[in-house]
mmCIF file of C-alpha atoms in Angstrom:
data_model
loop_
_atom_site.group_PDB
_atom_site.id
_atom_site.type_symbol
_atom_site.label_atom_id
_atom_site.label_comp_id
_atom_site.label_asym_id
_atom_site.label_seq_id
_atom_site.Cartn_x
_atom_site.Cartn_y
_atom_site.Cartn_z
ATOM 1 C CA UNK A 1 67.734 70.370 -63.559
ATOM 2 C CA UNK A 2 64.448 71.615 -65.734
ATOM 3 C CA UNK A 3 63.315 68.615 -66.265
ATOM 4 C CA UNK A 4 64.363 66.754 -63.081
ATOM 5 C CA UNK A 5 62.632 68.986 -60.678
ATOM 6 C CA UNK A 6 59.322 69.569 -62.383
ATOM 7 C CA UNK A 7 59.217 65.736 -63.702
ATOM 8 C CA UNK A 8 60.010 64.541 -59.883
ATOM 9 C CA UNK A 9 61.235 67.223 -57.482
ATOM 10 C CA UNK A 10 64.189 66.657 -55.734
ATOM 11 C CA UNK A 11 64.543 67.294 -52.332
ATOM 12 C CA UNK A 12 68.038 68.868 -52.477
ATOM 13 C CA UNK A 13 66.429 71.787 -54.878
ATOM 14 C CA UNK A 14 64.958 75.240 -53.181
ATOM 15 C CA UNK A 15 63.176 76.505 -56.006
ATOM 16 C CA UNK A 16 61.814 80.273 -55.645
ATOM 17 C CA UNK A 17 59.281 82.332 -58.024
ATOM 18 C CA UNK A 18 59.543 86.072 -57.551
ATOM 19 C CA UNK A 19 57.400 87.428 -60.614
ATOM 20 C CA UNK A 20 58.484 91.306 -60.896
ATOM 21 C CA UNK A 21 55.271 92.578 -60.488
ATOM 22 C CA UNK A 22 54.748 90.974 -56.741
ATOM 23 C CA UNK A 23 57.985 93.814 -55.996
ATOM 24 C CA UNK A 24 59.893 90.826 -54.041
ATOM 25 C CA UNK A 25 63.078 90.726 -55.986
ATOM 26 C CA UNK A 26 64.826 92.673 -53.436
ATOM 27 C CA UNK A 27 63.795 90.984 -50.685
ATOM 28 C CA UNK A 28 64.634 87.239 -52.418
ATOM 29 C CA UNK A 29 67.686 88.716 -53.055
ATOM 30 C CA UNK A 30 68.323 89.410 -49.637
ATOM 31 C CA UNK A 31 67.328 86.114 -48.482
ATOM 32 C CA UNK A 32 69.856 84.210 -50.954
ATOM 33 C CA UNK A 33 72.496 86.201 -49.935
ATOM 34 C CA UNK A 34 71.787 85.767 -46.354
ATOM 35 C CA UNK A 35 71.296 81.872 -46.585
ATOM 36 C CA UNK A 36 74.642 80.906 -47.881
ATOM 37 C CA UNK A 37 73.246 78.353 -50.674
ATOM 38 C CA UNK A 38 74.978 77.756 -53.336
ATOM 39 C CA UNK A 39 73.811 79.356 -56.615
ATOM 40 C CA UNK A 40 73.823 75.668 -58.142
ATOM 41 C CA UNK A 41 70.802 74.378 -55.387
ATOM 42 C CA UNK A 42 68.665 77.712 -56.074
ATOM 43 C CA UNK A 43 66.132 77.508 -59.104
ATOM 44 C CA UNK A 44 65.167 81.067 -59.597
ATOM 45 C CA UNK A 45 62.107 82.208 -61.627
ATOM 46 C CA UNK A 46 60.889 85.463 -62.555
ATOM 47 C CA UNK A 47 58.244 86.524 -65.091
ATOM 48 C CA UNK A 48 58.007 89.771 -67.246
ATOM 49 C CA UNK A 49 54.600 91.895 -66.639
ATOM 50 C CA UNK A 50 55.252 94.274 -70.163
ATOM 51 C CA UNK A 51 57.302 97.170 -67.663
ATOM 52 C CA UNK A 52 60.234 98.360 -70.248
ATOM 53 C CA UNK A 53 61.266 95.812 -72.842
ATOM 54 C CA UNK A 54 62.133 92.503 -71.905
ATOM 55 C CA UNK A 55 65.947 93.353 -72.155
ATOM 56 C CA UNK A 56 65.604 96.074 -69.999
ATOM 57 C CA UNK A 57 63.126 94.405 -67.214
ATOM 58 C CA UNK A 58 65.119 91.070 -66.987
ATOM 59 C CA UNK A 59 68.398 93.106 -66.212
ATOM 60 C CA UNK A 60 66.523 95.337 -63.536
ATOM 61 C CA UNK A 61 65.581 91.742 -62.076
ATOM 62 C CA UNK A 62 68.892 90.264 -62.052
ATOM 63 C CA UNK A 63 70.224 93.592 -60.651
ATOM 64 C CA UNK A 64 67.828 93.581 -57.748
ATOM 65 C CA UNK A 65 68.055 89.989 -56.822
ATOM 66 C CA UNK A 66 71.500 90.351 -56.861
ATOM 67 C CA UNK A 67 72.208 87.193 -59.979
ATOM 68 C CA UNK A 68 74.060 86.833 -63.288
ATOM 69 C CA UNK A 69 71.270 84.627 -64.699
ATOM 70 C CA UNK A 70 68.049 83.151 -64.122
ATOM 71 C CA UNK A 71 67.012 79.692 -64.586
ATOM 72 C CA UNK A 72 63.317 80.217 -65.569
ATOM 73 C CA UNK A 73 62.260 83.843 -67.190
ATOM 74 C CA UNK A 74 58.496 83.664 -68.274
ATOM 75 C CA UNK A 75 55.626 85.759 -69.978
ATOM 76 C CA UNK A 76 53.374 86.515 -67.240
ATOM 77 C CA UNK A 77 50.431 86.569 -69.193
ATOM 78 C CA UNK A 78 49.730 87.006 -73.483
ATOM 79 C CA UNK A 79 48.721 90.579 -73.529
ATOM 80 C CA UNK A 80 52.312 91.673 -71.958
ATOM 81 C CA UNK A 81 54.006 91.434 -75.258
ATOM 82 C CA UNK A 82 51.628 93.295 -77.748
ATOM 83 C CA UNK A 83 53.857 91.790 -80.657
ATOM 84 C CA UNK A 84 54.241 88.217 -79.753
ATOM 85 C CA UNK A 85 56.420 87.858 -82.572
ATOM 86 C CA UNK A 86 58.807 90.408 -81.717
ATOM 87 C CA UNK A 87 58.926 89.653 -78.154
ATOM 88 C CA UNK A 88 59.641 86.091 -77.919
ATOM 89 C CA UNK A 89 62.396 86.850 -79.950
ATOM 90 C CA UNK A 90 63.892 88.747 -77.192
ATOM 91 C CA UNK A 91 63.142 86.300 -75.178
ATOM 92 C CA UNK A 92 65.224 83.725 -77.322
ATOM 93 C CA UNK A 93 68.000 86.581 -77.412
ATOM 94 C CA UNK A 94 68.003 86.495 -73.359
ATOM 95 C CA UNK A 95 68.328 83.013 -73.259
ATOM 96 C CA UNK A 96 70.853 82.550 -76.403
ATOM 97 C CA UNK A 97 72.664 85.807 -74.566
ATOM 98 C CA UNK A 98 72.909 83.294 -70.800
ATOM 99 C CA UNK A 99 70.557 85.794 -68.746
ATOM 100 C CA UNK A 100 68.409 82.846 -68.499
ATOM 101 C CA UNK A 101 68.398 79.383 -68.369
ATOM 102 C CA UNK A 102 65.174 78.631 -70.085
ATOM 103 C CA UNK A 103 62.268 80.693 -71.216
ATOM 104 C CA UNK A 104 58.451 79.944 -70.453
ATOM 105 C CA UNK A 105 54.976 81.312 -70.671
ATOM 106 C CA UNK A 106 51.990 81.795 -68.064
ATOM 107 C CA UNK A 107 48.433 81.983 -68.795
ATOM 108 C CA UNK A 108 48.676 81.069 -72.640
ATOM 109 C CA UNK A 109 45.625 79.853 -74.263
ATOM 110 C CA UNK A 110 46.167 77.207 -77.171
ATOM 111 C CA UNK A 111 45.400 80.079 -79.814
ATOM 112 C CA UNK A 112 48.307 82.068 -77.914
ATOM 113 C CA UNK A 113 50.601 79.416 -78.126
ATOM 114 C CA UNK A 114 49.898 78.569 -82.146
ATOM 115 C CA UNK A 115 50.581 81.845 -82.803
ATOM 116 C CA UNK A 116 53.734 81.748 -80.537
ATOM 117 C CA UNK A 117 54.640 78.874 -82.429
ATOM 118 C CA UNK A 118 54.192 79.866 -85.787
ATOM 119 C CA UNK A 119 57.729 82.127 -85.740
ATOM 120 C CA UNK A 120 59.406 80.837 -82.482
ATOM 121 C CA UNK A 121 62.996 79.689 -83.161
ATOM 122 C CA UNK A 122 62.709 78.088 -79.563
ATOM 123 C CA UNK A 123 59.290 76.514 -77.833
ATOM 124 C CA UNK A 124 58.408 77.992 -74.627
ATOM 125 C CA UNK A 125 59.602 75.129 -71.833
ATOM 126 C CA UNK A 126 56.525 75.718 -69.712
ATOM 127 C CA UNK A 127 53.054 77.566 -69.775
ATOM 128 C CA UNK A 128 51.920 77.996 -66.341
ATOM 129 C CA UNK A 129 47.911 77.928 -66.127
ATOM 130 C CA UNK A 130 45.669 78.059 -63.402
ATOM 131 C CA UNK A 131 44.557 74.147 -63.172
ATOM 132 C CA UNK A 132 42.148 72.333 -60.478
ATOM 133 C CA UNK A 133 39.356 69.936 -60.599
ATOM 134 C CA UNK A 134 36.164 72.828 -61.280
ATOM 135 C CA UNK A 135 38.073 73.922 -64.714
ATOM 136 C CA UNK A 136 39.955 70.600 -65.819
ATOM 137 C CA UNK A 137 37.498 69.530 -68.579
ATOM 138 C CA UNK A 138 37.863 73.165 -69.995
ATOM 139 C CA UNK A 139 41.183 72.489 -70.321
ATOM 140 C CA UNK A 140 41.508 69.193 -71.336
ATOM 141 C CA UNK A 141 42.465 70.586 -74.859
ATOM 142 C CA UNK A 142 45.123 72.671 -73.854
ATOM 143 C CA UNK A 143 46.772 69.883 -71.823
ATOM 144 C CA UNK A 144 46.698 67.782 -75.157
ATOM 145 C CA UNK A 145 48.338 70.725 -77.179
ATOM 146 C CA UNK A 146 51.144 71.054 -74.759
ATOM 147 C CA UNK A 147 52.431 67.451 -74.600
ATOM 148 C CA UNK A 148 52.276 67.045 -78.670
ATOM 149 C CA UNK A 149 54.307 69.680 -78.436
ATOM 150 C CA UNK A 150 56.756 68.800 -75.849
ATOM 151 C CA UNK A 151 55.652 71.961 -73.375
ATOM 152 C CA UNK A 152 55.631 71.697 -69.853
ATOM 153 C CA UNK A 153 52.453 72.628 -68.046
ATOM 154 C CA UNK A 154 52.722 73.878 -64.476
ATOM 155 C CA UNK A 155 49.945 74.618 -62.647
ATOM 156 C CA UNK A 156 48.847 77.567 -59.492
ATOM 157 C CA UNK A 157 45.493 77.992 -57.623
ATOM 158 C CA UNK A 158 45.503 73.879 -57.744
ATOM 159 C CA UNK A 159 43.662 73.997 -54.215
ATOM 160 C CA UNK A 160 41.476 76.877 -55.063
ATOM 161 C CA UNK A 161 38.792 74.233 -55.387
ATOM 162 C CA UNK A 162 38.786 73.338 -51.517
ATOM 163 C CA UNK A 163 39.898 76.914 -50.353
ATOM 164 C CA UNK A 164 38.157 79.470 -52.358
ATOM 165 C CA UNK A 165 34.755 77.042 -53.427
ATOM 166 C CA UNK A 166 34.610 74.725 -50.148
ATOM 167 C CA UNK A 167 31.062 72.557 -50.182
ATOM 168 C CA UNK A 168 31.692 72.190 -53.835
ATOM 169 C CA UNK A 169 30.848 68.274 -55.269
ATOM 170 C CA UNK A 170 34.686 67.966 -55.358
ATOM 171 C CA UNK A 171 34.693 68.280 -51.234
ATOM 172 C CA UNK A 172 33.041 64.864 -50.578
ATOM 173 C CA UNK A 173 35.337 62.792 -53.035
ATOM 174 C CA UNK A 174 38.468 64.402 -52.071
ATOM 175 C CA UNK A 175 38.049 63.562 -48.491
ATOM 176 C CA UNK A 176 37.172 59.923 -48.446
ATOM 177 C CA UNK A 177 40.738 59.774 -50.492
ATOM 178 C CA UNK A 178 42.551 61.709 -48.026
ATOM 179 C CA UNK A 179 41.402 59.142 -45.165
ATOM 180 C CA UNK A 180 41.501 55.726 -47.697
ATOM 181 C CA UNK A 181 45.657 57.195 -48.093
ATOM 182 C CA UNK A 182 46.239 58.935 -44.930
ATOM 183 C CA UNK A 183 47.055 62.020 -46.175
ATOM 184 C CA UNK A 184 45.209 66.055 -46.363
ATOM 185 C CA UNK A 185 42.931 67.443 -48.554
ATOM 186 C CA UNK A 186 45.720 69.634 -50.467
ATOM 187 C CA UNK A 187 47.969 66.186 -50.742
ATOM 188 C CA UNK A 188 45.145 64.498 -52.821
ATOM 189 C CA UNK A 189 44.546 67.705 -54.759
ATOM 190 C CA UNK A 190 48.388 67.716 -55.815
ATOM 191 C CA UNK A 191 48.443 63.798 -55.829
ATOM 192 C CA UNK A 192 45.189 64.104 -58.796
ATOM 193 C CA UNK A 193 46.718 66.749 -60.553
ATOM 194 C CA UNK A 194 50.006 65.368 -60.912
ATOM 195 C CA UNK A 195 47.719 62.193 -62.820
ATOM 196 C CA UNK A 196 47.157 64.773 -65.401
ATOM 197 C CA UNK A 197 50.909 65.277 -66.220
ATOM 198 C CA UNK A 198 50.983 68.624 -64.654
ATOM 199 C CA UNK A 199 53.304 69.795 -62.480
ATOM 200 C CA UNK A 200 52.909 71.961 -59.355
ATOM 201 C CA UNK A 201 54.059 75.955 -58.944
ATOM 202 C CA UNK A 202 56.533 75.721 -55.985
ATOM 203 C CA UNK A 203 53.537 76.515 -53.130
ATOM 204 C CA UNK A 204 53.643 74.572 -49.642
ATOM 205 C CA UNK A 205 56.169 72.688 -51.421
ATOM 206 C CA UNK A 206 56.759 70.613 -48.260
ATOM 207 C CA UNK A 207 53.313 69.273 -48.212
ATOM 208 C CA UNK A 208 53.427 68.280 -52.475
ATOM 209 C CA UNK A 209 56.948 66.773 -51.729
ATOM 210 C CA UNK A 210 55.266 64.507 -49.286
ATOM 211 C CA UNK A 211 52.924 63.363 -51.938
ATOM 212 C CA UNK A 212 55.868 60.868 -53.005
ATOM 213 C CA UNK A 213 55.571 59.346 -49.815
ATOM 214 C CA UNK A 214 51.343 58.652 -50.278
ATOM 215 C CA UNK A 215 49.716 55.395 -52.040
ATOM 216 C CA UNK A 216 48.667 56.735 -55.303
ATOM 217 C CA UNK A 217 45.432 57.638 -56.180
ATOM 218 C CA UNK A 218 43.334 54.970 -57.552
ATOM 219 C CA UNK A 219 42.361 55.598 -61.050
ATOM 220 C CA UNK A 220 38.291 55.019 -59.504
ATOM 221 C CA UNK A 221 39.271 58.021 -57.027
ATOM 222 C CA UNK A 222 40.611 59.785 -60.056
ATOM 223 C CA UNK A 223 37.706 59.486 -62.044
ATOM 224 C CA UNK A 224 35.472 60.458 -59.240
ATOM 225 C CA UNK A 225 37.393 63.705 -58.574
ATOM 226 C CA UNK A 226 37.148 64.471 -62.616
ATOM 227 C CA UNK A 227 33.065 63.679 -62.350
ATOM 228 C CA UNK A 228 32.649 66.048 -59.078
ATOM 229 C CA UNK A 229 34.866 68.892 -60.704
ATOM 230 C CA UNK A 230 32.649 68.951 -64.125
ATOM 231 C CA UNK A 231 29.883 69.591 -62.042
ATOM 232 C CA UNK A 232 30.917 73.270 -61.620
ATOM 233 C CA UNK A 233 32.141 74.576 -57.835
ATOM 234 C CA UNK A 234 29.367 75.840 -55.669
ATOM 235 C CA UNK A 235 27.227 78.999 -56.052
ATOM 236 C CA UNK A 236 28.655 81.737 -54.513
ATOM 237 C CA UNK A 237 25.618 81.984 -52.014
ATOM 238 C CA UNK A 238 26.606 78.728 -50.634
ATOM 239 C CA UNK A 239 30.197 79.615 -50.556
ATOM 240 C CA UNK A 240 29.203 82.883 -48.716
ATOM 241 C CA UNK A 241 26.918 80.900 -46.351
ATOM 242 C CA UNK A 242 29.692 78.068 -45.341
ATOM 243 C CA UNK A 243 31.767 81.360 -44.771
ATOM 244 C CA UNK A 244 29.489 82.809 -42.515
ATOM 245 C CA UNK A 245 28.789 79.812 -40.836
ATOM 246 C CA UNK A 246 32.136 79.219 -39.928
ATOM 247 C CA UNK A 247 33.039 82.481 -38.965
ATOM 248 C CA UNK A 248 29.902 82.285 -36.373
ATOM 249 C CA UNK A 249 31.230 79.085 -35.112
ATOM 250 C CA UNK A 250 34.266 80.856 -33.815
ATOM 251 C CA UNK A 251 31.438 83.772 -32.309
ATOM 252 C CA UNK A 252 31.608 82.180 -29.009
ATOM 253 C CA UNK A 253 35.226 81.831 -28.768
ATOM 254 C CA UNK A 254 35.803 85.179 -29.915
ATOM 255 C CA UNK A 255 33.534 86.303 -26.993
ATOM 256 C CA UNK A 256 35.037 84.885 -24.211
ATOM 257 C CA UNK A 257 38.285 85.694 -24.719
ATOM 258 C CA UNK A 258 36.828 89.564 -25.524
ATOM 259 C CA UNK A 259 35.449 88.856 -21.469
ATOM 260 C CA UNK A 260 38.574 87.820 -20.357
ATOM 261 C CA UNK A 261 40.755 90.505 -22.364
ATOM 262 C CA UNK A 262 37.823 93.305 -21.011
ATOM 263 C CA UNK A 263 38.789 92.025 -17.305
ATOM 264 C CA UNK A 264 41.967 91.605 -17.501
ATOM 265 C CA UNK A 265 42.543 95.536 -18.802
ATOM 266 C CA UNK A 266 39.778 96.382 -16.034
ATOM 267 C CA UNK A 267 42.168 94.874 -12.990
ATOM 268 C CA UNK A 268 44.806 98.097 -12.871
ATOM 269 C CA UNK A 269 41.329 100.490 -13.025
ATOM 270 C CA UNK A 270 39.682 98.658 -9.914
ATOM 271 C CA UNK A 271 43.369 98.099 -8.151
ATOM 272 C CA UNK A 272 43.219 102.295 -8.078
ATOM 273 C CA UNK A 273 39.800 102.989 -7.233
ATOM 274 C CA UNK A 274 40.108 101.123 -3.846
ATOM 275 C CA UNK A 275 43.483 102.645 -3.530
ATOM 276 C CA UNK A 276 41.576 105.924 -3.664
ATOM 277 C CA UNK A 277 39.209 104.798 -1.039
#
């Protein structure tokens, strides 16, 4: 089920990410409980943030999501086990003992995962990195390292280079794809980064399911998108301008209905005064 959702996600799958640290386990736990799914149609991932040991923070997890196991259970980031060595060997233990399916990594350079490698018994399944067009050449390396050695890379923040840098070089390009295909900006973002062999952390999964359903990008559009993003995203002046900008071009609308909500609360004041008369 690993490999089948993150290779080509299936639309039967409901796939849900509650890293410890975001304090949602309860509340996911609630919601599987109250939906009635069956545990086989739920792929459940958590990460560990270095609060207790591993042991002890993976049982607190399953304990407040209300689960024997997990599917995924992943390093949230290198510096959360100060002995790498030690650690993923806990990790290993969890899986060997069933409290997870598989075992995974997030935010692991390719120095972090040599050394990982050096001792592991069992290779990480998947490092989860932040991936998009403005840092894909710095990366290009890592993505390399990962498929030699057979390691899933998922990525988050994928649309951070339309959302959080808009009027960026990568703006222009990704647009005349979305209208050449019919689809959105984010579709063409997930469409390109899925041409890198990367995967997709389960966000607006709807929309990235979709994708399936697009032309593909030509490998021209690809290209183009790869040329805009190693330009570097836009200063943050300009960022802070277009923000500006657009928050002014709401102004007006903002002020009317700030007229209208004014005379509306005004009506029971005036209905009194000639009352009073």
């Amino acid at each position: 089920m690993l490999q089948t959702m993150w290779a080509k996600p299936s639309r039967m799958d409901f796939p849900i990410s509650t890293p410890h640290n975001y304090q949602t386990e309860t509340y996911v736990g609630l919601a599987i409980k109250e939906s009635g799914l069956p545990r086989s149609s739920l792929y459940i991932t958590t990460k560990y943030s270095s609060t207790g040991t591993p042991q002890q923070a993976i049982q607190q997890s399953l304990n407040k999501i209300g689960l024997s196991y997990v599917d995924m259970y992943m390093v949230h980031m290198p510096r959360a086990l100060p002995d790498l060595e030690s650690g993923w060997q806990e990790f290993e233990k969890m899986k060997k003992d069933g409290l997870t399916r598989s075992i995974g990594v997030s935010n692991f350079t390719i120095e972090d995962l040599q050394q990982l490698l050096k001792t592991a018994a069992t290779k990480p399944a998947v490092n989860q990195i932040q991936f998009h067009p403005y840092n894909y050449a710095s990366h290009k390396a890592l993505l390399e390292y990962c498929s030699k050695q057979n390691i899933i890379v998922e990525a988050y923040g994928s649309l951070n280079s339309i959302t959080q840098s808009p009027g960026g070089p990568v703006d222009a390009v990704v647009n005349a794809a979305a209208r050449r295909i019919g689809a959105t900006a984010n579709q063409v973002i997930f469409s390109w980064v899925r041409s890198k062999g990367v995967t997709i952390r389960h966000e607006r999964l709807q929309e990235y399911l979709a994708v399936e359903d697009l032309p593909p990008l030509t490998s021209e559009e690809i290209a183009a998108i790869d040329e805009a993003g190693a330009k570097g995203p836009p200063s943050w002046l300009l960022v802070a301008k277009r923000t500006m900008q657009h928050r002014f071009e709401r102004a007006p609308l903002l002020c009317i209905m700030l007229v209208v909500a004014v005379m509306l609360s005004s009506i029971p004041f005036f209905t009194f005064w000639r009352y009073m008369q």
